[in-house]
Amino acid sequence: MASTANALSPSLSAANSSISKPKTLHDFYLRFKNPNAISLRSKRVGLPVLRLSGITSPRVSASSAQLMHQSVGEASSRAPTIVEVDLGNRSYPIYIGSGLLDQPELLQRHVHGKRVLVVTNNTVGPLYLDKVVDALTRGNPNVSVESVILPDGEKYKNMETLMKVFDKAIELRLDRRCTFVALGGGVIGDMCGFAAAAFLRGVNFIQIPTTVMAQVDSSVGGKTGINHTLGKNLIGAFYQPQCVLIDTDTLNTLPDRELASGLAEVIKYGLIRDAKFFEWQEKNMPKLMARDPSAMAYAIKRSCENKAEVVSLDEKEGGLRATLNLGHTFGHAIETGFGYGQWLHGEAVAAGTVMAVDMSYRLGWIDDSIVKRIHNILQQAKLPTTPPETMTVEMFKSVMAVDKKVADGLLRLILLKGPLGNCVFSGDYDGKALDDTLHAFCKS
Amino acid sequence: MASTANALSPSLSAANSSISKPKTLHDFYLRFKNPNAISLRSKRVGLPVLRLSGITSPRVSASSAQLMHQSVGEASSRAPTIVEVDLGNRSYPIYIGSGLLDQPELLQRHVHGKRVLVVTNNTVGPLYLDKVVDALTRGNPNVSVESVILPDGEKYKNMETLMKVFDKAIELRLDRRCTFVALGGGVIGDMCGFAAAAFLRGVNFIQIPTTVMAQVDSSVGGKTGINHTLGKNLIGAFYQPQCVLIDTDTLNTLPDRELASGLAEVIKYGLIRDAKFFEWQEKNMPKLMARDPSAMAYAIKRSCENKAEVVSLDEKEGGLRATLNLGHTFGHAIETGFGYGQWLHGEAVAAGTVMAVDMSYRLGWIDDSIVKRIHNILQQAKLPTTPPETMTVEMFKSVMAVDKKVADGLLRLILLKGPLGNCVFSGDYDGKALDDTLHAFCKS
């Protein structure tokens, strides 16, 4: 299943120098101990959207040939990479590539009925909503598209905001034959997906993720939901989309900090199950940080392949799928304890991964070279490697006690064990190691 | 699949005279045109709970023999009737019988994990919560049971009340291995089921319906959800329970008005697919109204069999399952337009059924003898046969426009067509008939 980056067209790399980065940033200080970690929070309005042309992405599926598209007026044809999520009659494709929002037939084939509700936020909406509406309606006058624009941020991933989606759908009198489209990052995908799962007990839905985090992780696999004040993602559904459309051009407007946040999940796939991918990342992290499209496309594809494989084997998280949560139990505690929206999800996961790795080392399950390599790659990605200083042992314990992976009172964790690329999901560990890790990372 | 009532033990009928009816009633005037329709709204606290003993219910499944239970101190063994809902790996049994809450092993075999949350309301809780806790824990000290008591009534079937269930579950730090138990009528079952579907993206759940309505309809088939101010059941999930446990003794404390409400659904099964059952009801309605246990047990069993068969064939309401909604589109309009909780669900369905039947007759799809028989049986059941006088044509149209059975703008209805026991689910009808029906039943 492993592929290599040199399967990518060299023209992707050549296009790198022209990638735009966001300029208008609303910074705030992050309590990272890593002095390189610059906190970025952007309004991202009005930035130019560059399109790469003359690019043919690699294909991982024979079926992608059918998707070759000659767009009149576009520089060339571009076929998406397709990763299939194999779930029987709920299987669906992930399309990955540049310029996919300029290929209306990709989206339109997955729209059921005549009415579409796009759920987006006040950051992504101004950038891409018009483009998505065009993709949904071009040459397809029977379809009408409405939208609901939510406030941007993890702190709005709650029932109150979710109700705005239901209110809108019901006011519009949408029926069971409608389609919900999630346009945005992980928060939008999770909320729109849960809304689609629950509206009229389930309507069609499509994911258009616009952040690395959503493209490599949250848009794939059907986990949807909202937070409760006492914990993350405690209310939700397993609900699979009709397709995931990843237009890598949308990353052109992504703030650096969100880019890095998504890379935390890319790194995770290497650690838990794909040592070759981790080694590739060690060599290519500077390219990823510089948004080299070729490297980025490969990282997204390989991440989606890993996730699709895990989800296909264990959709409802009987066991294997839980391994995708490396660092997440500690990370969720940081997000909940520190307040949603202070740290990005991937930032919390990065610090959480370091804690899980520290604990694995204390248990004698991995050697210290792995610990060092993980520190190094996270620092290269400008991700935090310690939790916020305000986090206490008690805050960790209290949030971790309501983690979804607790079973009959026992907290199961994903820990590394053995050579790089191997992990376990287990409650069978010495509790002292957990205590020692918490005390090592918290001042009180 | 048809069975007959005489399979029941005669001792069930003999026990009839000792059935208690509620005495403490908080009446309010119902705008029925039927002068016999007495409105009952009861607190039902402290009424004696009679138990019938010496009764053996009929069996529809060979497996029920395994369930024979010799309870020490009880008068005799009682095996439940079992109706299987066949949904592949989500199949589950419906246990029907007297004294089933005195047979702890029935419930306990379906509890997963060590922690149970019983969701009930302030009417049913005082009557049966202790009994259910006992059934869950007797001889089973490892299980701990907590409860959340919601206000009683359809008007509380909303997101605000649902959040109380999530709050409680999260405060209690329940994990994925817990079990939710719905103890109450349809509102409790729908809310508890949706909470179970969404809590941690899905936990086990058990239905213990205590009203005729819930026993013959809402507890079976996995439809869960809440209302929105603009319409009924617009937010929810298809989520199947582990089992449905119908202890017919719980009907002893049911107010007459709620009994009748449930019979509206019993009558429905006859109309849409089971003419023999309808004929049986025509003969036995006085017995049902008098709560003859033998007749009631048969009506529940036959209703569950009909529902289980339909659900097994069409779980997600692709078409056939929609026929269970005879009278419900008009009925939902009454409930929504008139205000939740003013009329009971079955009362609204009864009036809605008369309207659907009127429309079927106007279309020339049924003859007038059917119309008359339906009027007669509903009046025997002391159910309303016209909507509330305050309902207008516009109120009907406005609510019906957001009905879940609207597809691409077309309102599909369940209408009778042909001999008794036959119906269609269709949007292919003359709109004038709908208009004429609405105008015939509304003053403006």
PDB file of C-alpha atoms in Angstrom, chain B residues 34-274:
ATOM      1  CA  ASN B  34     -67.547  13.408  20.173  1.00  0.00           C
ATOM      2  CA  PRO B  35     -69.341  14.079  23.476  1.00  0.00           C
ATOM      3  CA  ASN B  36     -68.172  10.739  24.875  1.00  0.00           C
ATOM      4  CA  ALA B  37     -64.538  11.729  24.652  1.00  0.00           C
ATOM      5  CA  ILE B  38     -63.589  12.534  28.185  1.00  0.00           C
ATOM      6  CA  SER B  39     -60.250  14.200  28.569  1.00  0.00           C
ATOM      7  CA  LEU B  40     -58.015  12.637  31.151  1.00  0.00           C
ATOM      8  CA  ARG B  41     -54.686  13.892  32.315  1.00  0.00           C
ATOM      9  CA  SER B  42     -53.465  12.111  35.346  1.00  0.00           C
ATOM     10  CA  LYS B  43     -50.670  12.372  37.837  1.00  0.00           C
ATOM     11  CA  ARG B  44     -51.120   8.658  38.450  1.00  0.00           C
ATOM     12  CA  VAL B  45     -49.105   8.676  41.626  1.00  0.00           C
ATOM     13  CA  GLY B  46     -49.632   6.120  44.341  1.00  0.00           C
ATOM     14  CA  LEU B  47     -52.151   3.975  42.505  1.00  0.00           C
ATOM     15  CA  PRO B  48     -51.988   0.322  43.389  1.00  0.00           C
ATOM     16  CA  VAL B  49     -50.132  -1.817  40.881  1.00  0.00           C
ATOM     17  CA  LEU B  50     -51.955  -5.065  40.414  1.00  0.00           C
ATOM     18  CA  ARG B  51     -50.107  -8.110  39.290  1.00  0.00           C
ATOM     19  CA  LEU B  52     -51.790 -10.898  37.426  1.00  0.00           C
ATOM     20  CA  SER B  53     -50.553 -14.327  38.305  1.00  0.00           C
ATOM     21  CA  GLY B  54     -51.184 -17.824  37.079  1.00  0.00           C
ATOM     22  CA  ILE B  55     -50.943 -16.639  33.507  1.00  0.00           C
ATOM     23  CA  THR B  56     -49.086 -18.189  30.632  1.00  0.00           C
ATOM     24  CA  SER B  57     -48.902 -16.099  27.517  1.00  0.00           C
ATOM     25  CA  PRO B  58     -48.822 -17.636  24.074  1.00  0.00           C
ATOM     26  CA  ARG B  59     -45.539 -18.010  22.257  1.00  0.00           C
ATOM     27  CA  VAL B  60     -44.832 -17.029  18.725  1.00  0.00           C
ATOM     28  CA  SER B  61     -41.238 -18.160  18.818  1.00  0.00           C
ATOM     29  CA  ALA B  62     -39.707 -21.488  19.696  1.00  0.00           C
ATOM     30  CA  SER B  63     -37.012 -19.662  21.585  1.00  0.00           C
ATOM     31  CA  SER B  64     -39.441 -18.463  24.204  1.00  0.00           C
ATOM     32  CA  ALA B  65     -39.325 -21.876  25.846  1.00  0.00           C
ATOM     33  CA  GLN B  66     -35.842 -21.015  27.048  1.00  0.00           C
ATOM     34  CA  LEU B  67     -37.269 -18.059  28.878  1.00  0.00           C
ATOM     35  CA  MET B  68     -39.458 -20.009  31.236  1.00  0.00           C
ATOM     36  CA  HIS B  69     -38.767 -18.625  34.624  1.00  0.00           C
ATOM     37  CA  GLN B  70     -39.563 -20.084  38.008  1.00  0.00           C
ATOM     38  CA  SER B  71     -39.460 -17.111  40.308  1.00  0.00           C
ATOM     39  CA  VAL B  72     -39.237 -18.112  43.929  1.00  0.00           C
ATOM     40  CA  GLY B  73     -42.082 -16.544  45.813  1.00  0.00           C
ATOM     41  CA  GLU B  74     -44.058 -15.855  42.644  1.00  0.00           C
ATOM     42  CA  ALA B  75     -47.231 -17.737  42.048  1.00  0.00           C
ATOM     43  CA  SER B  76     -46.044 -19.424  38.865  1.00  0.00           C
ATOM     44  CA  SER B  77     -43.748 -19.381  35.875  1.00  0.00           C
ATOM     45  CA  ARG B  78     -44.572 -16.985  33.075  1.00  0.00           C
ATOM     46  CA  ALA B  79     -43.019 -17.074  29.662  1.00  0.00           C
ATOM     47  CA  PRO B  80     -43.235 -13.980  27.528  1.00  0.00           C
ATOM     48  CA  THR B  81     -44.525 -13.918  24.017  1.00  0.00           C
ATOM     49  CA  ILE B  82     -41.615 -13.030  21.771  1.00  0.00           C
ATOM     50  CA  VAL B  83     -41.872 -11.134  18.515  1.00  0.00           C
ATOM     51  CA  GLU B  84     -38.560 -10.911  16.643  1.00  0.00           C
ATOM     52  CA  VAL B  85     -37.628  -7.794  14.705  1.00  0.00           C
ATOM     53  CA  ASP B  86     -35.435  -9.178  11.956  1.00  0.00           C
ATOM     54  CA  LEU B  87     -32.741  -6.668  11.024  1.00  0.00           C
ATOM     55  CA  GLY B  88     -29.634  -8.793  10.495  1.00  0.00           C
ATOM     56  CA  ASN B  89     -27.058  -8.051  13.141  1.00  0.00           C
ATOM     57  CA  ARG B  90     -29.367  -5.437  14.626  1.00  0.00           C
ATOM     58  CA  SER B  91     -32.225  -7.866  15.194  1.00  0.00           C
ATOM     59  CA  TYR B  92     -33.878  -7.843  18.584  1.00  0.00           C
ATOM     60  CA  PRO B  93     -36.728  -9.414  20.500  1.00  0.00           C
ATOM     61  CA  ILE B  94     -39.922  -7.803  21.737  1.00  0.00           C
ATOM     62  CA  TYR B  95     -41.005  -9.536  24.937  1.00  0.00           C
ATOM     63  CA  ILE B  96     -44.731  -9.243  25.644  1.00  0.00           C
ATOM     64  CA  GLY B  97     -46.452 -10.476  28.763  1.00  0.00           C
ATOM     65  CA  SER B  98     -47.728  -9.932  32.234  1.00  0.00           C
ATOM     66  CA  GLY B  99     -45.243  -9.656  35.103  1.00  0.00           C
ATOM     67  CA  LEU B 100     -42.161  -9.391  32.882  1.00  0.00           C
ATOM     68  CA  LEU B 101     -40.607  -6.778  35.155  1.00  0.00           C
ATOM     69  CA  ASP B 102     -40.547  -9.498  37.790  1.00  0.00           C
ATOM     70  CA  GLN B 103     -38.248 -11.568  35.576  1.00  0.00           C
ATOM     71  CA  PRO B 104     -34.862  -9.868  35.954  1.00  0.00           C
ATOM     72  CA  GLU B 105     -33.035 -12.155  33.535  1.00  0.00           C
ATOM     73  CA  LEU B 106     -35.055 -10.791  30.606  1.00  0.00           C
ATOM     74  CA  LEU B 107     -33.623  -7.327  31.071  1.00  0.00           C
ATOM     75  CA  GLN B 108     -30.239  -8.297  32.391  1.00  0.00           C
ATOM     76  CA  ARG B 109     -29.277 -10.369  29.377  1.00  0.00           C
ATOM     77  CA  HIS B 110     -29.509  -7.223  27.263  1.00  0.00           C
ATOM     78  CA  VAL B 111     -27.554  -4.889  29.521  1.00  0.00           C
ATOM     79  CA  HIS B 112     -24.012  -4.251  28.327  1.00  0.00           C
ATOM     80  CA  GLY B 113     -21.424  -2.962  30.734  1.00  0.00           C
ATOM     81  CA  LYS B 114     -21.873  -2.209  34.386  1.00  0.00           C
ATOM     82  CA  ARG B 115     -23.772   1.056  34.318  1.00  0.00           C
ATOM     83  CA  VAL B 116     -27.343   1.816  33.387  1.00  0.00           C
ATOM     84  CA  LEU B 117     -29.140   5.130  32.974  1.00  0.00           C
ATOM     85  CA  VAL B 118     -32.909   4.886  33.188  1.00  0.00           C
ATOM     86  CA  VAL B 119     -34.654   7.756  31.410  1.00  0.00           C
ATOM     87  CA  THR B 120     -38.205   8.255  32.608  1.00  0.00           C
ATOM     88  CA  ASN B 121     -40.645  11.024  33.477  1.00  0.00           C
ATOM     89  CA  ASN B 122     -42.280  12.392  36.576  1.00  0.00           C
ATOM     90  CA  THR B 123     -45.471  10.418  35.937  1.00  0.00           C
ATOM     91  CA  VAL B 124     -44.070   6.966  35.189  1.00  0.00           C
ATOM     92  CA  GLY B 125     -40.982   7.217  37.401  1.00  0.00           C
ATOM     93  CA  PRO B 126     -42.874   7.191  40.706  1.00  0.00           C
ATOM     94  CA  LEU B 127     -44.869   4.178  39.528  1.00  0.00           C
ATOM     95  CA  TYR B 128     -42.261   1.885  37.999  1.00  0.00           C
ATOM     96  CA  LEU B 129     -38.728   3.149  38.494  1.00  0.00           C
ATOM     97  CA  ASP B 130     -38.094   1.147  41.672  1.00  0.00           C
ATOM     98  CA  LYS B 131     -39.397  -1.972  39.996  1.00  0.00           C
ATOM     99  CA  VAL B 132     -37.134  -1.479  36.990  1.00  0.00           C
ATOM    100  CA  VAL B 133     -34.100  -0.783  39.159  1.00  0.00           C
ATOM    101  CA  ASP B 134     -34.867  -3.984  41.031  1.00  0.00           C
ATOM    102  CA  ALA B 135     -35.179  -5.940  37.792  1.00  0.00           C
ATOM    103  CA  LEU B 136     -31.834  -4.573  36.613  1.00  0.00           C
ATOM    104  CA  THR B 137     -29.930  -5.216  39.813  1.00  0.00           C
ATOM    105  CA  ARG B 138     -31.500  -8.251  41.483  1.00  0.00           C
ATOM    106  CA  GLY B 139     -28.825 -10.947  41.752  1.00  0.00           C
ATOM    107  CA  ASN B 140     -26.546  -8.672  39.755  1.00  0.00           C
ATOM    108  CA  PRO B 141     -24.561  -6.563  42.224  1.00  0.00           C
ATOM    109  CA  ASN B 142     -22.032  -5.422  39.622  1.00  0.00           C
ATOM    110  CA  VAL B 143     -24.552  -3.220  37.867  1.00  0.00           C
ATOM    111  CA  SER B 144     -25.219   0.284  39.086  1.00  0.00           C
ATOM    112  CA  VAL B 145     -28.327   2.130  37.960  1.00  0.00           C
ATOM    113  CA  GLU B 146     -28.862   5.880  37.799  1.00  0.00           C
ATOM    114  CA  SER B 147     -31.879   7.716  36.504  1.00  0.00           C
ATOM    115  CA  VAL B 148     -32.899  10.994  34.948  1.00  0.00           C
ATOM    116  CA  ILE B 149     -36.495  12.097  35.373  1.00  0.00           C
ATOM    117  CA  LEU B 150     -37.874  14.380  32.674  1.00  0.00           C
ATOM    118  CA  PRO B 151     -41.081  16.380  32.714  1.00  0.00           C
ATOM    119  CA  ASP B 152     -44.012  14.434  31.228  1.00  0.00           C
ATOM    120  CA  GLY B 153     -45.531  15.453  27.917  1.00  0.00           C
ATOM    121  CA  GLU B 154     -45.032  15.848  24.179  1.00  0.00           C
ATOM    122  CA  LYS B 155     -44.314  19.553  24.639  1.00  0.00           C
ATOM    123  CA  TYR B 156     -41.067  18.603  26.398  1.00  0.00           C
ATOM    124  CA  LYS B 157     -39.890  16.445  23.523  1.00  0.00           C
ATOM    125  CA  ASN B 158     -37.349  19.031  22.481  1.00  0.00           C
ATOM    126  CA  MET B 159     -33.626  19.720  22.424  1.00  0.00           C
ATOM    127  CA  GLU B 160     -33.674  21.458  25.786  1.00  0.00           C
ATOM    128  CA  THR B 161     -35.056  18.395  27.542  1.00  0.00           C
ATOM    129  CA  LEU B 162     -32.811  16.072  25.549  1.00  0.00           C
ATOM    130  CA  MET B 163     -29.787  17.987  26.811  1.00  0.00           C
ATOM    131  CA  LYS B 164     -30.774  17.027  30.359  1.00  0.00           C
ATOM    132  CA  VAL B 165     -30.142  13.399  29.419  1.00  0.00           C
ATOM    133  CA  PHE B 166     -26.728  14.211  27.960  1.00  0.00           C
ATOM    134  CA  ASP B 167     -25.879  16.394  30.950  1.00  0.00           C
ATOM    135  CA  LYS B 168     -26.749  13.607  33.334  1.00  0.00           C
ATOM    136  CA  ALA B 169     -24.873  10.948  31.377  1.00  0.00           C
ATOM    137  CA  ILE B 170     -21.792  13.119  31.150  1.00  0.00           C
ATOM    138  CA  GLU B 171     -21.942  14.221  34.796  1.00  0.00           C
ATOM    139  CA  LEU B 172     -22.138  10.549  35.738  1.00  0.00           C
ATOM    140  CA  ARG B 173     -19.152   9.921  33.469  1.00  0.00           C
ATOM    141  CA  LEU B 174     -20.945   7.102  31.731  1.00  0.00           C
ATOM    142  CA  ASP B 175     -18.855   5.441  29.060  1.00  0.00           C
ATOM    143  CA  ARG B 176     -19.526   3.571  25.826  1.00  0.00           C
ATOM    144  CA  ARG B 177     -20.232   0.356  27.680  1.00  0.00           C
ATOM    145  CA  CYS B 178     -23.274   1.787  29.438  1.00  0.00           C
ATOM    146  CA  THR B 179     -26.925   1.079  28.664  1.00  0.00           C
ATOM    147  CA  PHE B 180     -29.769   3.574  28.450  1.00  0.00           C
ATOM    148  CA  VAL B 181     -33.225   2.328  29.422  1.00  0.00           C
ATOM    149  CA  ALA B 182     -36.353   4.163  28.261  1.00  0.00           C
ATOM    150  CA  LEU B 183     -39.120   3.737  30.830  1.00  0.00           C
ATOM    151  CA  GLY B 184     -42.312   5.460  29.748  1.00  0.00           C
ATOM    152  CA  GLY B 185     -44.421   6.252  26.736  1.00  0.00           C
ATOM    153  CA  GLY B 186     -43.524   7.294  23.233  1.00  0.00           C
ATOM    154  CA  VAL B 187     -42.009  10.612  24.170  1.00  0.00           C
ATOM    155  CA  ILE B 188     -39.590   9.014  26.614  1.00  0.00           C
ATOM    156  CA  GLY B 189     -38.750   6.235  24.171  1.00  0.00           C
ATOM    157  CA  ASP B 190     -38.078   8.670  21.338  1.00  0.00           C
ATOM    158  CA  MET B 191     -35.944  10.960  23.462  1.00  0.00           C
ATOM    159  CA  CYS B 192     -34.040   8.235  25.279  1.00  0.00           C
ATOM    160  CA  GLY B 193     -33.444   6.437  21.996  1.00  0.00           C
ATOM    161  CA  PHE B 194     -32.072   9.534  20.303  1.00  0.00           C
ATOM    162  CA  ALA B 195     -29.930  10.280  23.356  1.00  0.00           C
ATOM    163  CA  ALA B 196     -28.582   6.706  23.209  1.00  0.00           C
ATOM    164  CA  ALA B 197     -27.929   7.081  19.475  1.00  0.00           C
ATOM    165  CA  ALA B 198     -25.971  10.312  19.937  1.00  0.00           C
ATOM    166  CA  PHE B 199     -24.263   9.881  23.317  1.00  0.00           C
ATOM    167  CA  LEU B 200     -20.640   9.026  22.550  1.00  0.00           C
ATOM    168  CA  ARG B 201     -21.950   8.313  19.028  1.00  0.00           C
ATOM    169  CA  GLY B 202     -24.077   5.429  20.235  1.00  0.00           C
ATOM    170  CA  VAL B 203     -24.592   3.317  23.346  1.00  0.00           C
ATOM    171  CA  ASN B 204     -26.832   0.341  24.063  1.00  0.00           C
ATOM    172  CA  PHE B 205     -30.442   0.933  24.795  1.00  0.00           C
ATOM    173  CA  ILE B 206     -33.527  -0.898  25.954  1.00  0.00           C
ATOM    174  CA  GLN B 207     -37.167   0.083  25.601  1.00  0.00           C
ATOM    175  CA  ILE B 208     -39.660  -0.511  28.419  1.00  0.00           C
ATOM    176  CA  PRO B 209     -42.809   1.076  27.017  1.00  0.00           C
ATOM    177  CA  THR B 210     -45.597   1.714  29.507  1.00  0.00           C
ATOM    178  CA  THR B 211     -48.382   3.024  27.266  1.00  0.00           C
ATOM    179  CA  VAL B 212     -50.398   1.261  24.584  1.00  0.00           C
ATOM    180  CA  MET B 213     -49.079   3.794  22.078  1.00  0.00           C
ATOM    181  CA  ALA B 214     -45.478   2.954  22.869  1.00  0.00           C
ATOM    182  CA  GLN B 215     -46.124  -0.780  23.170  1.00  0.00           C
ATOM    183  CA  VAL B 216     -47.843  -1.184  19.828  1.00  0.00           C
ATOM    184  CA  ASP B 217     -45.893   1.364  17.849  1.00  0.00           C
ATOM    185  CA  SER B 218     -43.238   3.811  18.943  1.00  0.00           C
ATOM    186  CA  SER B 219     -40.968   1.474  20.912  1.00  0.00           C
ATOM    187  CA  VAL B 220     -40.614  -0.885  17.957  1.00  0.00           C
ATOM    188  CA  GLY B 221     -38.578  -0.121  14.862  1.00  0.00           C
ATOM    189  CA  GLY B 222     -35.865   2.252  15.976  1.00  0.00           C
ATOM    190  CA  LYS B 223     -37.329   5.612  15.051  1.00  0.00           C
ATOM    191  CA  THR B 224     -36.090   8.090  17.633  1.00  0.00           C
ATOM    192  CA  GLY B 225     -36.091  11.847  17.774  1.00  0.00           C
ATOM    193  CA  ILE B 226     -37.361  15.129  19.062  1.00  0.00           C
ATOM    194  CA  ASN B 227     -39.674  17.836  17.803  1.00  0.00           C
ATOM    195  CA  HIS B 228     -38.765  21.247  16.448  1.00  0.00           C
ATOM    196  CA  THR B 229     -41.087  24.181  17.021  1.00  0.00           C
ATOM    197  CA  LEU B 230     -41.922  23.959  13.324  1.00  0.00           C
ATOM    198  CA  GLY B 231     -42.651  20.243  13.156  1.00  0.00           C
ATOM    199  CA  LYS B 232     -42.691  16.866  14.825  1.00  0.00           C
ATOM    200  CA  ASN B 233     -39.762  14.432  14.883  1.00  0.00           C
ATOM    201  CA  LEU B 234     -37.700  16.570  12.533  1.00  0.00           C
ATOM    202  CA  ILE B 235     -34.452  15.799  14.392  1.00  0.00           C
ATOM    203  CA  GLY B 236     -33.546  12.226  15.236  1.00  0.00           C
ATOM    204  CA  ALA B 237     -31.999   8.931  14.250  1.00  0.00           C
ATOM    205  CA  PHE B 238     -32.847   5.413  13.198  1.00  0.00           C
ATOM    206  CA  TYR B 239     -31.434   3.525  16.153  1.00  0.00           C
ATOM    207  CA  GLN B 240     -32.517   0.057  17.196  1.00  0.00           C
ATOM    208  CA  PRO B 241     -32.783  -1.051  20.826  1.00  0.00           C
ATOM    209  CA  GLN B 242     -31.279  -4.241  22.253  1.00  0.00           C
ATOM    210  CA  CYS B 243     -34.758  -5.386  23.201  1.00  0.00           C
ATOM    211  CA  VAL B 244     -38.261  -4.108  23.899  1.00  0.00           C
ATOM    212  CA  LEU B 245     -39.814  -5.326  27.119  1.00  0.00           C
ATOM    213  CA  ILE B 246     -43.575  -4.901  27.273  1.00  0.00           C
ATOM    214  CA  ASP B 247     -44.949  -5.701  30.697  1.00  0.00           C
ATOM    215  CA  THR B 248     -48.670  -5.473  30.077  1.00  0.00           C
ATOM    216  CA  ASP B 249     -49.215  -4.904  33.801  1.00  0.00           C
ATOM    217  CA  THR B 250     -47.958  -1.361  33.332  1.00  0.00           C
ATOM    218  CA  LEU B 251     -51.183  -0.607  31.468  1.00  0.00           C
ATOM    219  CA  ASN B 252     -53.074  -0.976  34.744  1.00  0.00           C
ATOM    220  CA  THR B 253     -52.142   2.579  35.642  1.00  0.00           C
ATOM    221  CA  LEU B 254     -52.741   4.100  32.215  1.00  0.00           C
ATOM    222  CA  PRO B 255     -55.464   6.764  31.962  1.00  0.00           C
ATOM    223  CA  ASP B 256     -58.395   5.923  29.677  1.00  0.00           C
ATOM    224  CA  ARG B 257     -57.535   8.718  27.330  1.00  0.00           C
ATOM    225  CA  GLU B 258     -54.031   7.380  26.749  1.00  0.00           C
ATOM    226  CA  LEU B 259     -55.396   3.876  26.295  1.00  0.00           C
ATOM    227  CA  ALA B 260     -57.643   5.133  23.510  1.00  0.00           C
ATOM    228  CA  SER B 261     -54.792   7.085  21.963  1.00  0.00           C
ATOM    229  CA  GLY B 262     -52.788   3.874  21.605  1.00  0.00           C
ATOM    230  CA  LEU B 263     -55.729   2.085  20.044  1.00  0.00           C
ATOM    231  CA  ALA B 264     -55.616   4.547  17.158  1.00  0.00           C
ATOM    232  CA  GLU B 265     -52.370   2.876  16.073  1.00  0.00           C
ATOM    233  CA  VAL B 266     -53.801  -0.596  16.607  1.00  0.00           C
ATOM    234  CA  ILE B 267     -56.669   0.320  14.293  1.00  0.00           C
ATOM    235  CA  LYS B 268     -54.147   1.653  11.781  1.00  0.00           C
ATOM    236  CA  TYR B 269     -52.442  -1.738  11.365  1.00  0.00           C
ATOM    237  CA  GLY B 270     -55.753  -3.276  10.424  1.00  0.00           C
ATOM    238  CA  LEU B 271     -56.515  -0.576   7.885  1.00  0.00           C
ATOM    239  CA  ILE B 272     -53.215  -0.573   6.057  1.00  0.00           C
ATOM    240  CA  ARG B 273     -52.360  -4.266   5.921  1.00  0.00           C
ATOM    241  CA  ASP B 274     -54.362  -6.634   8.089  1.00  0.00           C
TER     242      ASP B 274
END
